[in-house]
Amino acid sequence: MPKEKAYYIIDFDSTFTQVEALDELARISLKNHPDKEAIFQKIEDYTNFAMEGKLSFSESLAQRVKLLEANEDHLKQLIKHLKKKVSTSFSRNAEFFKKHADEVLIVSGGFKEFITPVVSQYHIKKENIYANTFVTTGDGKIIDYDHANPLSEEGGKVKLLQHLKLEGELFGIGDGYSDFQLRESGIINKFFAFTENIARESIVSKADHVTPSFDEFLYVNDLPRAISYPKNRILCLVIGDVDPLTISILKNDGLSIRHKTSFEEKYVKDVGIILLADGEKIDKEQLKNAAKLKTIGYLGNAKNKIDLNLCTKLGIVVFDDPKNNPRNIDFIPKRVADFMNTGATYLSSNFPNLQLPKIEKSHRLIHIHKNVPGIMAKINTVFAKHDINIVSQFLMTNPEIGYAITDINAQYDKQLFKSLKKIEQTIKFRVLY
């Protein structure tokens, strides 16, 4: 039986982009207005009231457009700005939009004049962009909007989707009340509350699934994606007195952060990354039981605080700062993030140092194994058996381990991973992206 066709109904403001476009337009058009701060606040309030379902969308829209005092020149500036403000996880997955151009719809209470130039870069078809339109005077001043457009009305997204009569499985992704209304009305099958930019509790609590990134949405629905495993699912445990700026580097990378005073037993089995304040320790039993632990960042000298030899044998990469240099406020977390994102072990304390470029349109596989003869031959035999073309391959060793990174450009099946994991002397294997 053929699989039902899927459609992806995606919001624009605070979802496809990191910002609310009308708020940003106001900051451009009212730049020299004497009461700009008070007007900005009013516009933001009207936006939030509508997003939270406290004010009808049509009333919110009318009030905001009235306050804008914008023209076509301001719009050009806005478009340039919005192109730099596309949400990171959407930008990262541009390939998905190219492959699913027929199934992706942008449905927004915003305006085509600024939405179309931004999303068109991502191969989203103009006929699949549904939004409001401005009314302008002959000299380009924005004075109103098309009131006949259903998207300018309360419940506009529901009315539009009812009219479109799409047949198949419909997924909605957005941050606001109008996105949830599609689920409430029964038009879409699932509503995903997108929280990469803003989390509205009134919406999050009603969602079928909370998606902190577009990677998470793709992962949950087993769709092709730029990274193999969403970062928001990787638990990063911060232990001890750590500067908030240090933590923010890993938080901004999209990881799930827990800040604790000690390594609590309940986190041992699930933790993927540990960031330790200077003076903190991890005992051998905890290391042995931390099966998902990939890397440790130590904000000081790790000697006598962590068993580096055991970490190496377990395939855990350690970054520390033996000289206690003040630069470790960002130095250590950046090294940890770089390892998680590219596999680079540059300046690690216990692994062969490997720094390598990211290769576009490829999949990166990491294989950590005991340093015994013949392992690379076995790895490459597995690739050959699965008809995999190797784009590039890197191997560094120390007396204990071999650290191999392979970039491939072919589609692969899950059996490939099983075969690589089964190679004798394998310590850890993972797919990076």
Coordinates of C-alpha atoms in Angstrom, one line a residue:
M1 CA 0.0 0.0 0.0
P2 CA 1.6 3.4 -1.0
K3 CA 2.5 5.8 1.7
E4 CA 0.1 8.7 2.2
K5 CA 1.4 12.0 0.8
A6 CA 2.7 14.4 3.5
Y7 CA 2.5 18.2 3.5
Y8 CA 4.5 20.4 5.8
I9 CA 2.6 23.6 6.8
I10 CA 5.3 26.0 8.2
D11 CA 4.9 29.4 9.9
F12 CA 7.2 32.3 9.0
D13 CA 7.7 34.7 11.9
S14 CA 9.7 33.3 14.9
T15 CA 9.7 29.9 13.1
F16 CA 11.3 30.0 9.7
T17 CA 13.0 33.2 10.8
Q18 CA 14.3 34.1 14.3
V19 CA 12.3 37.3 14.6
E20 CA 8.8 38.8 14.1
A21 CA 9.1 40.7 10.8
L22 CA 6.6 43.4 11.5
D23 CA 8.5 44.2 14.7
E24 CA 11.7 44.4 12.8
L25 CA 10.1 46.6 10.1
A26 CA 8.9 49.0 12.8
R27 CA 12.5 49.3 14.0
I28 CA 13.6 50.3 10.5
S29 CA 10.7 52.6 9.6
L30 CA 10.5 54.4 13.0
K31 CA 14.3 54.7 13.5
N32 CA 14.2 58.5 13.7
H33 CA 10.7 58.8 15.3
P34 CA 10.8 60.7 18.7
D35 CA 8.4 58.2 20.3
K36 CA 9.9 55.1 18.7
E37 CA 10.5 53.1 21.9
A38 CA 6.8 53.5 23.0
I39 CA 5.6 52.6 19.5
F40 CA 7.9 49.5 19.3
Q41 CA 6.5 48.3 22.6
K42 CA 2.9 48.7 21.4
I43 CA 3.7 46.8 18.2
E44 CA 5.4 43.9 20.2
D45 CA 2.4 43.8 22.6
Y46 CA -0.1 43.5 19.7
T47 CA 2.1 40.7 18.2
N48 CA 2.2 38.8 21.5
F49 CA -1.5 39.2 22.3
A50 CA -2.4 37.6 19.0
M51 CA 0.2 34.8 19.3
E52 CA -1.0 33.9 22.7
G53 CA -4.7 34.0 21.6
K54 CA -5.5 37.1 23.8
L55 CA -6.5 39.3 20.9
S56 CA -8.0 38.5 17.5
F57 CA -5.5 38.3 14.7
S58 CA -7.3 40.8 12.5
E59 CA -7.4 43.4 15.3
S60 CA -3.7 42.9 16.1
L61 CA -2.7 43.2 12.4
A62 CA -4.7 46.3 11.8
Q63 CA -3.2 48.1 14.8
R64 CA 0.4 47.1 13.9
V65 CA 0.2 48.2 10.2
K66 CA -1.3 51.5 11.4
L67 CA 1.7 52.1 13.7
L68 CA 4.3 51.2 11.1
E69 CA 4.6 54.3 8.9
A70 CA 6.6 52.2 6.5
N71 CA 7.4 52.4 2.8
E72 CA 8.9 50.2 0.0
D73 CA 12.4 51.4 0.8
H74 CA 12.0 50.2 4.4
L75 CA 10.8 46.9 3.0
K76 CA 14.0 46.4 1.0
Q77 CA 16.0 47.0 4.2
L78 CA 13.8 44.5 6.0
I79 CA 14.3 41.8 3.4
K80 CA 18.1 42.2 3.6
H81 CA 17.9 41.9 7.4
L82 CA 15.5 38.8 7.4
K83 CA 17.8 36.9 5.0
K84 CA 20.4 36.9 7.8
K85 CA 17.8 35.9 10.4
V86 CA 16.6 32.6 9.0
S87 CA 16.4 30.1 11.9
T88 CA 19.7 28.1 12.2
S89 CA 18.1 24.7 12.0
F90 CA 16.0 25.7 8.9
S91 CA 19.1 27.1 7.2
R92 CA 21.0 23.9 8.0
N93 CA 18.4 21.8 6.3
A94 CA 18.1 23.7 3.0
E95 CA 18.5 20.4 1.2
F96 CA 15.2 19.1 2.7
F97 CA 13.2 22.0 1.1
K98 CA 14.8 21.4 -2.2
K99 CA 13.8 17.7 -2.2
H100 CA 10.3 18.4 -0.8
A101 CA 9.5 21.6 -2.8
D102 CA 6.0 20.3 -3.8
E103 CA 5.0 19.4 -0.2
V104 CA 6.3 22.5 1.8
L105 CA 3.8 25.3 2.3
I106 CA 4.6 28.6 4.1
V107 CA 1.4 29.8 5.7
S108 CA 1.7 33.0 7.6
G109 CA -0.2 36.0 8.8
G110 CA 2.9 38.1 7.7
F111 CA 3.3 39.6 4.2
K112 CA 4.3 38.1 0.9
E113 CA 6.3 41.2 0.1
F114 CA 9.0 40.2 2.6
I115 CA 8.3 36.5 3.0
T116 CA 8.7 35.5 -0.7
P117 CA 12.2 36.9 -1.2
V118 CA 13.4 35.1 2.0
V119 CA 11.9 31.6 1.6
S120 CA 12.4 31.5 -2.2
Q121 CA 16.2 31.1 -1.5
Y122 CA 15.3 27.7 0.0
H123 CA 13.6 26.4 -3.2
I124 CA 10.1 27.0 -1.7
K125 CA 7.7 27.6 -4.6
K126 CA 6.0 31.0 -4.9
E127 CA 2.7 29.3 -5.4
N128 CA 3.2 27.5 -2.0
I129 CA 3.6 30.8 -0.1
Y130 CA 0.4 31.9 1.5
A131 CA 0.4 35.3 3.3
N132 CA -1.1 38.7 3.4
T133 CA -0.3 41.6 1.0
F134 CA 0.2 45.3 1.7
V135 CA -1.7 48.1 0.1
T136 CA 0.6 51.0 -1.0
T137 CA 0.2 54.5 -2.4
G138 CA 1.7 55.5 -5.7
D139 CA 4.8 56.7 -4.0
G140 CA 5.3 53.4 -2.2
K141 CA 4.0 54.2 1.3
I142 CA 2.3 51.3 3.1
I143 CA -1.1 52.5 4.1
D144 CA -3.2 49.2 4.6
Y145 CA -3.4 45.6 3.7
D146 CA -5.8 43.4 1.6
H147 CA -8.7 42.8 3.9
A148 CA -10.2 40.3 1.5
N149 CA -7.4 37.8 2.2
P150 CA -8.5 35.1 4.7
L151 CA -5.1 35.2 6.4
S152 CA -5.9 38.8 7.6
E153 CA -8.9 37.5 9.6
E154 CA -9.2 35.7 12.9
G155 CA -8.8 31.9 12.2
G156 CA -7.4 32.8 8.8
K157 CA -5.1 29.8 8.6
V158 CA -8.0 27.4 9.2
K159 CA -10.1 29.1 6.5
L160 CA -7.2 28.9 4.0
L161 CA -6.5 25.2 4.6
Q162 CA -10.2 24.4 4.4
H163 CA -10.2 26.1 1.0
L164 CA -7.0 24.3 -0.2
K165 CA -8.5 20.8 0.6
L166 CA -5.1 19.1 0.8
E167 CA -5.3 15.3 0.8
G168 CA -2.7 13.4 2.8
E169 CA -1.0 13.6 6.1
L170 CA -0.6 17.3 7.2
F171 CA 2.0 18.4 9.7
G172 CA 2.0 22.0 11.2
I173 CA 5.1 23.7 12.5
G174 CA 4.8 27.0 14.3
D175 CA 5.1 29.0 17.5
G176 CA 1.7 30.7 17.8
Y177 CA -2.0 30.3 18.5
S178 CA -2.9 30.5 14.8
D179 CA -0.7 27.4 14.2
F180 CA -2.4 25.5 17.0
Q181 CA -5.8 26.4 15.6
L182 CA -5.1 24.2 12.6
R183 CA -4.8 21.2 15.0
E184 CA -7.7 22.3 17.1
S185 CA -9.9 22.4 14.1
G186 CA -8.8 18.9 13.0
I187 CA -7.4 20.1 9.6
I188 CA -3.8 18.9 10.3
N189 CA -2.8 15.6 11.8
K190 CA -0.1 16.8 14.2
F191 CA 1.0 20.2 15.5
F192 CA 4.7 20.7 16.4
A193 CA 5.4 23.7 18.6
F194 CA 8.6 25.2 17.4
T195 CA 10.7 26.6 20.3
E196 CA 14.1 27.4 18.8
N197 CA 13.4 31.1 19.0
I198 CA 10.5 31.5 21.5
A199 CA 8.5 29.2 23.7
R200 CA 5.0 30.3 24.4
E201 CA 3.8 28.2 27.3
S202 CA 0.1 28.5 26.3
I203 CA 1.0 26.9 22.9
V204 CA 3.7 24.4 24.1
S205 CA 1.2 22.8 26.5
K206 CA -1.2 22.1 23.7
A207 CA 1.3 20.7 21.1
D208 CA 1.5 17.1 19.9
H209 CA 5.2 17.5 20.1
V210 CA 7.6 20.2 21.2
T211 CA 10.4 20.7 18.6
P212 CA 13.3 22.9 19.8
S213 CA 14.8 22.7 16.3
F214 CA 13.8 21.7 12.7
D215 CA 16.3 18.8 13.1
E216 CA 14.1 17.4 15.9
F217 CA 11.0 17.5 13.6
L218 CA 12.9 15.7 10.8
Y219 CA 14.3 13.2 13.2
V220 CA 10.9 12.3 14.8
N221 CA 9.3 11.9 11.4
D222 CA 12.3 9.9 10.0
L223 CA 13.0 12.5 7.3
P224 CA 16.4 13.3 5.6
R225 CA 18.3 15.9 7.7
A226 CA 21.6 17.7 7.8
I227 CA 22.6 16.2 11.2
S228 CA 22.1 12.6 12.2
Y229 CA 20.9 13.2 15.8
P230 CA 19.3 16.4 17.0
K231 CA 21.5 18.4 19.4
N232 CA 18.6 19.1 21.7
R233 CA 18.5 15.3 22.5
I234 CA 22.1 15.3 23.7
L235 CA 22.3 15.8 27.4
C236 CA 25.1 18.1 28.5
L237 CA 25.8 18.0 32.2
V238 CA 27.6 21.0 33.7
I239 CA 29.0 20.3 37.2
G240 CA 30.2 22.8 39.8
D241 CA 30.9 26.5 39.7
V242 CA 31.0 27.3 36.0
D243 CA 30.7 30.8 34.5
P244 CA 27.3 31.4 32.8
L245 CA 29.2 32.7 29.7
T246 CA 30.9 29.3 29.4
I247 CA 27.6 27.5 29.6
S248 CA 26.0 29.8 27.1
I249 CA 28.4 28.6 24.3
L250 CA 27.1 25.0 24.6
K251 CA 23.5 26.2 25.2
N252 CA 23.6 28.3 22.1
D253 CA 24.8 25.3 20.2
G254 CA 21.4 23.7 20.9
L255 CA 22.4 21.1 23.5
S256 CA 20.1 20.1 26.4
I257 CA 21.9 21.6 29.5
R258 CA 21.6 20.5 33.1
H259 CA 23.7 22.5 35.7
K260 CA 24.3 20.5 38.9
T261 CA 26.6 20.6 41.9
S262 CA 27.5 16.9 41.5
F263 CA 27.4 14.0 39.0
E264 CA 24.0 12.6 40.1
E265 CA 23.5 8.9 39.5
K266 CA 20.3 9.4 37.5
Y267 CA 22.3 11.1 34.7
V268 CA 25.1 8.6 34.3
K269 CA 23.5 6.4 31.6
D270 CA 22.2 9.3 29.4
V271 CA 24.8 12.0 29.6
G272 CA 26.6 12.7 26.3
I273 CA 28.8 15.6 27.3
I274 CA 30.2 16.7 30.7
L275 CA 31.6 20.2 31.5
L276 CA 33.5 20.2 34.8
A277 CA 34.5 23.2 36.9
D278 CA 38.1 23.2 38.1
G279 CA 38.5 21.0 41.2
E280 CA 35.6 18.7 40.4
K281 CA 36.2 14.9 40.0
I282 CA 34.6 11.9 38.2
D283 CA 35.3 8.4 39.6
K284 CA 36.1 5.4 37.5
E285 CA 32.8 3.6 38.0
Q286 CA 30.8 6.6 36.8
L287 CA 33.0 6.7 33.6
K288 CA 32.6 3.0 33.0
N289 CA 28.8 3.3 33.3
A290 CA 28.4 6.4 31.2
A291 CA 27.8 4.5 27.9
K292 CA 26.7 7.5 25.9
L293 CA 29.5 9.9 27.1
K294 CA 31.4 11.2 24.1
T295 CA 33.5 14.1 25.5
I296 CA 34.5 15.9 28.7
G297 CA 35.5 19.5 29.0
Y298 CA 37.5 20.3 32.1
L299 CA 38.0 23.9 33.1
G300 CA 41.4 23.5 34.6
N301 CA 44.0 20.7 34.8
A302 CA 42.3 17.3 34.6
K303 CA 45.3 15.4 36.0
N304 CA 44.4 13.4 39.1
K305 CA 40.7 14.6 38.7
I306 CA 39.8 12.3 35.7
D307 CA 41.4 9.0 34.7
L308 CA 42.6 10.1 31.2
N309 CA 43.8 6.6 30.4
L310 CA 40.4 5.1 31.2
C311 CA 38.7 7.8 29.1
T312 CA 40.9 6.9 26.1
K313 CA 40.1 3.2 26.4
L314 CA 36.4 4.1 26.6
G315 CA 36.6 6.4 23.6
I316 CA 35.8 9.5 25.6
V317 CA 37.6 12.6 24.3
V318 CA 38.9 15.0 27.0
F319 CA 39.7 18.7 26.6
D320 CA 41.3 20.4 29.6
D321 CA 43.4 23.5 30.4
P322 CA 46.6 22.3 32.2
K323 CA 47.9 25.9 32.6
N324 CA 44.6 27.3 34.0
N325 CA 44.6 30.0 31.4
P326 CA 41.7 32.5 31.8
R327 CA 40.9 32.0 28.1
N328 CA 39.2 28.7 29.1
I329 CA 36.0 30.7 29.7
D330 CA 35.3 30.0 26.0
F331 CA 38.3 27.9 24.9
I332 CA 37.1 24.6 26.4
P333 CA 33.4 24.7 25.5
K334 CA 34.3 25.7 21.9
R335 CA 36.6 22.7 21.6
V336 CA 33.9 20.5 23.0
A337 CA 31.3 21.9 20.6
D338 CA 33.7 21.6 17.7
F339 CA 34.3 17.9 18.5
M340 CA 30.6 17.3 18.6
N341 CA 30.0 19.1 15.3
T342 CA 32.9 18.1 13.2
G343 CA 34.8 15.3 15.0
A344 CA 37.8 17.5 15.6
T345 CA 40.0 16.4 18.5
Y346 CA 42.4 19.3 18.1
L347 CA 44.1 20.1 21.4
S348 CA 42.5 17.2 23.3
S349 CA 44.4 15.8 26.2
N350 CA 44.1 12.1 25.4
F351 CA 43.2 11.6 21.8
P352 CA 45.2 11.8 18.6
N353 CA 44.9 15.5 17.4
L354 CA 42.8 15.7 14.3
Q355 CA 41.4 18.8 12.8
L356 CA 39.5 18.6 9.5
P357 CA 37.2 20.6 7.3
K358 CA 33.5 19.9 6.9
I359 CA 32.8 18.4 3.5
E360 CA 29.5 19.5 1.9
K361 CA 26.9 17.0 0.8
S362 CA 28.5 14.1 2.6
H363 CA 27.9 12.0 5.6
R364 CA 30.6 11.9 8.3
L365 CA 31.2 8.6 10.3
I366 CA 33.5 8.3 13.3
H367 CA 35.1 5.0 14.3
I368 CA 37.1 4.8 17.5
H369 CA 39.0 1.5 17.9
K370 CA 41.9 -0.1 19.7
N371 CA 45.2 0.5 17.9
V372 CA 45.8 -2.9 16.4
P373 CA 46.9 -3.8 12.8
G374 CA 44.3 -4.3 10.1
I375 CA 41.3 -2.3 11.5
M376 CA 41.3 0.2 8.6
A377 CA 41.3 -2.6 6.1
K378 CA 38.2 -4.1 7.9
I379 CA 36.4 -0.7 7.9
N380 CA 37.0 -0.3 4.2
T381 CA 36.0 -3.8 3.4
V382 CA 32.6 -3.0 5.1
F383 CA 32.2 0.1 2.9
A384 CA 33.1 -1.9 -0.2
K385 CA 30.5 -4.6 0.6
H386 CA 27.8 -1.9 0.9
D387 CA 28.9 -0.2 -2.4
I388 CA 29.9 3.0 -0.5
N389 CA 32.0 5.6 -2.2
I390 CA 34.5 7.2 0.2
V391 CA 34.9 11.0 -0.4
S392 CA 37.7 11.4 2.2
Q393 CA 39.2 9.5 5.1
F394 CA 41.4 10.5 8.0
L395 CA 43.2 8.3 10.6
M396 CA 45.3 9.3 13.6
T397 CA 46.6 6.9 16.2
N398 CA 48.3 6.9 19.6
P399 CA 49.6 3.8 21.3
E400 CA 46.1 3.0 22.7
I401 CA 43.6 3.9 20.0
G402 CA 42.9 4.6 16.4
Y403 CA 40.6 7.5 15.5
A404 CA 39.1 7.2 12.0
I405 CA 36.8 9.7 10.3
T406 CA 35.3 8.8 7.0
D407 CA 33.2 11.0 4.7
I408 CA 30.9 9.3 2.3
N409 CA 28.5 10.7 -0.3
A410 CA 26.2 7.8 -0.8
Q411 CA 22.8 7.0 0.7
Y412 CA 23.3 4.2 3.2
D413 CA 21.1 1.7 5.1
K414 CA 21.2 1.0 8.8
Q415 CA 22.9 -2.3 8.2
L416 CA 26.1 -0.4 7.3
F417 CA 26.3 0.9 10.9
K418 CA 25.7 -2.5 12.4
S419 CA 28.5 -3.9 10.3
L420 CA 30.9 -1.1 11.4
K421 CA 30.0 -1.5 15.1
K422 CA 30.6 -5.3 14.9
I423 CA 34.2 -4.9 13.7
E424 CA 36.4 -6.5 16.4
Q425 CA 38.3 -3.9 18.6
T426 CA 35.6 -1.2 18.0
I427 CA 35.3 1.1 21.0
K428 CA 32.7 3.6 19.7
F429 CA 31.0 4.4 16.5
R430 CA 28.7 7.3 15.6
V431 CA 27.3 9.2 12.7
L432 CA 28.0 12.9 12.9
Y433 CA 25.8 14.2 10.0

